[in-house]
Amino acid sequence: MADFVETSNTKTAVRQIPAPIADIATFEAIVAGVIADNPFGCVEYVQSGSTHPGVERNRESYTLRVNYEDVEGNVVGTVTVRAPDMAAFNAAATAVLNDAALETALGGDAVRNPDADAFSCQLKCHDANGETYYVALARESVRITSYEDDAVLATVETWADGVAALN
């Protein structure tokens, strides 16, 4: 019987953020800044005949929470909406907050609960050394996965040290 032979040694590292990122606008500014400014020094690459930028969105998720409160301010119902991107998140927030029929059905006024919102975006990064790794930003953490070279971790860590919302 043939044995498995290790071909690489990938690593994962996580930074817990002391205070959650304040809001979706701040979160999106961080993600957009990484893509636009490429602080990791990533390079474009060709995969399956398609050229990809050095840093690109790989997967993302945005969750909105709206409480329904009665006249005394008690929560009588909640709605949670999961959206595929920030534009859908914002559109869903507007739609849910303006849905009078839903307010009537739940017996309360719609009130945003931004502290319960959640967002995450995984960036696919292609390092100049040829390895592909992922940086997943969430409201309460930054996770680097599938990297081999410790210089990748050092580069991402240096960048994160310079982003106020991540410290």
mmCIF file of C-alpha atoms in Angstrom:
data_model
loop_
_atom_site.group_PDB
_atom_site.id
_atom_site.type_symbol
_atom_site.label_atom_id
_atom_site.label_comp_id
_atom_site.label_asym_id
_atom_site.label_seq_id
_atom_site.Cartn_x
_atom_site.Cartn_y
_atom_site.Cartn_z
ATOM 1 C CA MET A 1 0.000 0.000 0.000
ATOM 2 C CA ALA A 2 1.331 3.431 -0.951
ATOM 3 C CA ASP A 3 2.002 6.053 1.726
ATOM 4 C CA PHE A 4 1.045 9.707 1.611
ATOM 5 C CA VAL A 5 4.018 12.005 1.152
ATOM 6 C CA GLU A 6 3.862 15.517 2.553
ATOM 7 C CA THR A 7 4.202 18.005 -0.287
ATOM 8 C CA SER A 8 3.869 21.272 1.603
ATOM 9 C CA ASN A 9 3.478 22.686 5.044
ATOM 10 C CA THR A 10 0.811 25.375 5.077
ATOM 11 C CA LYS A 11 0.123 27.500 8.118
ATOM 12 C CA THR A 12 -2.688 29.499 9.653
ATOM 13 C CA ALA A 13 -2.480 32.517 11.945
ATOM 14 C CA VAL A 14 -5.234 34.545 13.598
ATOM 15 C CA ARG A 15 -5.311 38.026 15.104
ATOM 16 C CA GLN A 16 -8.233 38.677 17.424
ATOM 17 C CA ILE A 17 -9.271 42.310 17.195
ATOM 18 C CA PRO A 18 -9.687 43.839 20.688
ATOM 19 C CA ALA A 19 -12.896 45.697 19.744
ATOM 20 C CA PRO A 20 -15.144 44.718 16.827
ATOM 21 C CA ILE A 21 -14.801 46.817 13.685
ATOM 22 C CA ALA A 22 -17.289 49.641 14.244
ATOM 23 C CA ASP A 23 -19.447 49.335 11.145
ATOM 24 C CA ILE A 24 -19.729 48.032 7.624
ATOM 25 C CA ALA A 25 -18.348 51.245 6.094
ATOM 26 C CA THR A 26 -15.123 50.915 8.095
ATOM 27 C CA PHE A 27 -14.918 47.230 7.237
ATOM 28 C CA GLU A 28 -15.435 47.861 3.522
ATOM 29 C CA ALA A 29 -12.827 50.660 3.573
ATOM 30 C CA ILE A 30 -10.277 48.194 4.980
ATOM 31 C CA VAL A 31 -11.093 45.534 2.353
ATOM 32 C CA ALA A 32 -11.164 48.035 -0.528
ATOM 33 C CA GLY A 33 -7.872 49.510 0.681
ATOM 34 C CA VAL A 34 -6.142 46.132 0.578
ATOM 35 C CA ILE A 35 -7.421 45.488 -2.942
ATOM 36 C CA ALA A 36 -6.578 48.971 -4.250
ATOM 37 C CA ASP A 37 -3.269 49.543 -2.448
ATOM 38 C CA ASN A 38 -1.958 45.940 -2.416
ATOM 39 C CA PRO A 39 0.032 46.386 0.822
ATOM 40 C CA PHE A 40 1.119 42.735 0.701
ATOM 41 C CA GLY A 41 3.022 43.198 -2.584
ATOM 42 C CA CYS A 42 0.997 40.529 -4.365
ATOM 43 C CA VAL A 43 1.354 39.949 -8.098
ATOM 44 C CA GLU A 44 -1.132 39.012 -10.791
ATOM 45 C CA TYR A 45 -1.088 35.466 -12.048
ATOM 46 C CA VAL A 46 -2.645 33.216 -14.664
ATOM 47 C CA GLN A 47 -4.822 30.287 -13.624
ATOM 48 C CA SER A 48 -6.833 28.124 -16.019
ATOM 49 C CA GLY A 49 -6.145 30.576 -18.820
ATOM 50 C CA SER A 50 -7.472 33.609 -16.913
ATOM 51 C CA THR A 51 -5.392 36.446 -15.515
ATOM 52 C CA HIS A 52 -6.162 37.295 -11.880
ATOM 53 C CA PRO A 53 -5.090 40.348 -9.891
ATOM 54 C CA GLY A 54 -2.636 39.806 -7.046
ATOM 55 C CA VAL A 55 -5.399 40.396 -4.493
ATOM 56 C CA GLU A 56 -9.070 39.663 -5.138
ATOM 57 C CA ARG A 57 -12.254 38.962 -3.223
ATOM 58 C CA ASN A 58 -12.682 35.220 -2.956
ATOM 59 C CA ARG A 59 -15.745 34.909 -0.747
ATOM 60 C CA GLU A 60 -17.742 37.302 1.425
ATOM 61 C CA SER A 61 -20.780 37.362 3.680
ATOM 62 C CA TYR A 62 -22.714 40.149 5.393
ATOM 63 C CA THR A 63 -25.386 39.626 8.054
ATOM 64 C CA LEU A 64 -27.831 42.298 9.182
ATOM 65 C CA ARG A 65 -29.918 42.178 12.373
ATOM 66 C CA VAL A 66 -33.084 44.209 12.911
ATOM 67 C CA ASN A 67 -35.057 44.116 16.152
ATOM 68 C CA TYR A 68 -38.744 44.895 16.416
ATOM 69 C CA GLU A 69 -39.593 46.817 19.579
ATOM 70 C CA ASP A 70 -42.939 47.519 21.209
ATOM 71 C CA VAL A 71 -43.860 50.920 22.678
ATOM 72 C CA GLU A 72 -41.982 50.095 25.914
ATOM 73 C CA GLY A 73 -38.809 49.285 23.971
ATOM 74 C CA ASN A 74 -39.039 45.539 24.530
ATOM 75 C CA VAL A 75 -37.846 43.338 21.674
ATOM 76 C CA VAL A 76 -40.864 41.440 20.348
ATOM 77 C CA GLY A 77 -39.225 40.025 17.226
ATOM 78 C CA THR A 78 -36.077 39.993 15.131
ATOM 79 C CA VAL A 79 -35.129 39.610 11.492
ATOM 80 C CA THR A 80 -31.734 38.445 10.325
ATOM 81 C CA VAL A 81 -30.738 38.877 6.691
ATOM 82 C CA ARG A 82 -27.627 37.343 5.133
ATOM 83 C CA ALA A 83 -26.376 39.168 2.039
ATOM 84 C CA PRO A 84 -23.680 38.217 -0.483
ATOM 85 C CA ASP A 85 -22.045 41.658 -0.652
ATOM 86 C CA MET A 86 -22.103 45.127 0.866
ATOM 87 C CA ALA A 87 -24.507 46.566 -1.722
ATOM 88 C CA ALA A 88 -27.050 43.823 -1.002
ATOM 89 C CA PHE A 89 -26.529 44.339 2.751
ATOM 90 C CA ASN A 90 -27.346 48.040 2.452
ATOM 91 C CA ALA A 91 -30.317 47.409 0.166
ATOM 92 C CA ALA A 92 -31.672 44.761 2.533
ATOM 93 C CA ALA A 93 -31.306 47.096 5.513
ATOM 94 C CA THR A 94 -33.328 49.767 3.712
ATOM 95 C CA ALA A 95 -35.989 47.283 2.598
ATOM 96 C CA VAL A 96 -36.422 45.668 6.021
ATOM 97 C CA LEU A 97 -36.487 48.973 7.899
ATOM 98 C CA ASN A 98 -39.146 50.329 5.522
ATOM 99 C CA ASP A 99 -41.361 47.227 5.514
ATOM 100 C CA ALA A 100 -44.544 48.393 7.267
ATOM 101 C CA ALA A 101 -46.268 45.045 6.726
ATOM 102 C CA LEU A 102 -43.451 43.264 8.584
ATOM 103 C CA GLU A 103 -43.671 45.755 11.447
ATOM 104 C CA THR A 104 -47.407 45.107 11.684
ATOM 105 C CA ALA A 105 -46.934 41.345 11.541
ATOM 106 C CA LEU A 106 -44.313 41.391 14.319
ATOM 107 C CA GLY A 107 -46.106 44.007 16.413
ATOM 108 C CA GLY A 108 -43.249 46.464 16.798
ATOM 109 C CA ASP A 109 -41.126 49.134 15.182
ATOM 110 C CA ALA A 110 -38.049 48.118 13.213
ATOM 111 C CA VAL A 111 -34.805 49.185 14.910
ATOM 112 C CA ARG A 112 -31.334 48.397 13.579
ATOM 113 C CA ASN A 113 -29.099 46.400 15.881
ATOM 114 C CA PRO A 114 -25.694 47.232 14.382
ATOM 115 C CA ASP A 115 -23.837 45.554 17.246
ATOM 116 C CA ALA A 116 -25.263 42.224 16.026
ATOM 117 C CA ASP A 117 -24.252 42.802 12.381
ATOM 118 C CA ALA A 118 -21.565 40.471 11.085
ATOM 119 C CA PHE A 119 -19.372 40.748 8.020
ATOM 120 C CA SER A 120 -16.502 38.790 6.547
ATOM 121 C CA CYS A 121 -14.482 38.862 3.374
ATOM 122 C CA GLN A 122 -11.848 36.365 2.323
ATOM 123 C CA LEU A 123 -9.181 37.767 0.012
ATOM 124 C CA LYS A 124 -7.208 35.489 -2.283
ATOM 125 C CA CYS A 125 -3.622 36.707 -2.452
ATOM 126 C CA HIS A 126 -0.832 35.619 -4.796
ATOM 127 C CA ASP A 127 2.590 36.370 -3.370
ATOM 128 C CA ALA A 128 5.570 37.298 -5.505
ATOM 129 C CA ASN A 129 7.197 34.044 -4.343
ATOM 130 C CA GLY A 130 4.463 32.117 -6.220
ATOM 131 C CA GLU A 131 2.374 30.909 -3.294
ATOM 132 C CA THR A 132 -1.336 31.603 -2.972
ATOM 133 C CA TYR A 133 -2.723 32.340 0.476
ATOM 134 C CA TYR A 134 -5.887 33.805 1.954
ATOM 135 C CA VAL A 135 -6.554 36.724 4.284
ATOM 136 C CA ALA A 136 -9.998 36.535 5.865
ATOM 137 C CA LEU A 137 -11.180 39.723 7.499
ATOM 138 C CA ALA A 138 -14.095 39.540 9.895
ATOM 139 C CA ARG A 139 -15.559 41.982 12.337
ATOM 140 C CA GLU A 140 -13.555 40.509 15.233
ATOM 141 C CA SER A 141 -10.518 38.859 13.631
ATOM 142 C CA VAL A 142 -8.071 38.649 10.765
ATOM 143 C CA ARG A 143 -7.031 35.146 9.675
ATOM 144 C CA ILE A 144 -4.205 34.220 7.299
ATOM 145 C CA THR A 145 -4.421 30.703 5.895
ATOM 146 C CA SER A 146 -2.571 28.452 3.485
ATOM 147 C CA TYR A 147 0.722 30.298 3.625
ATOM 148 C CA GLU A 148 4.098 28.611 3.829
ATOM 149 C CA ASP A 149 6.630 31.445 3.911
ATOM 150 C CA ASP A 150 6.821 33.218 7.282
ATOM 151 C CA ALA A 151 7.577 36.433 5.372
ATOM 152 C CA VAL A 152 3.919 36.403 4.248
ATOM 153 C CA LEU A 153 2.784 36.446 7.882
ATOM 154 C CA ALA A 154 5.257 39.221 8.699
ATOM 155 C CA THR A 155 4.002 41.341 5.779
ATOM 156 C CA VAL A 156 0.334 40.941 6.703
ATOM 157 C CA GLU A 157 1.099 41.531 10.370
ATOM 158 C CA THR A 158 2.972 44.750 9.572
ATOM 159 C CA TRP A 159 0.019 45.942 7.495
ATOM 160 C CA ALA A 160 -2.482 45.053 10.262
ATOM 161 C CA ASP A 161 -0.361 46.904 12.826
ATOM 162 C CA GLY A 162 -0.870 50.057 10.748
ATOM 163 C CA VAL A 163 -4.678 49.777 10.546
ATOM 164 C CA ALA A 164 -6.225 51.412 13.599
ATOM 165 C CA ALA A 165 -9.446 49.352 13.459
ATOM 166 C CA LEU A 166 -7.419 46.127 13.702
ATOM 167 C CA ASN A 167 -5.539 47.068 16.881
#
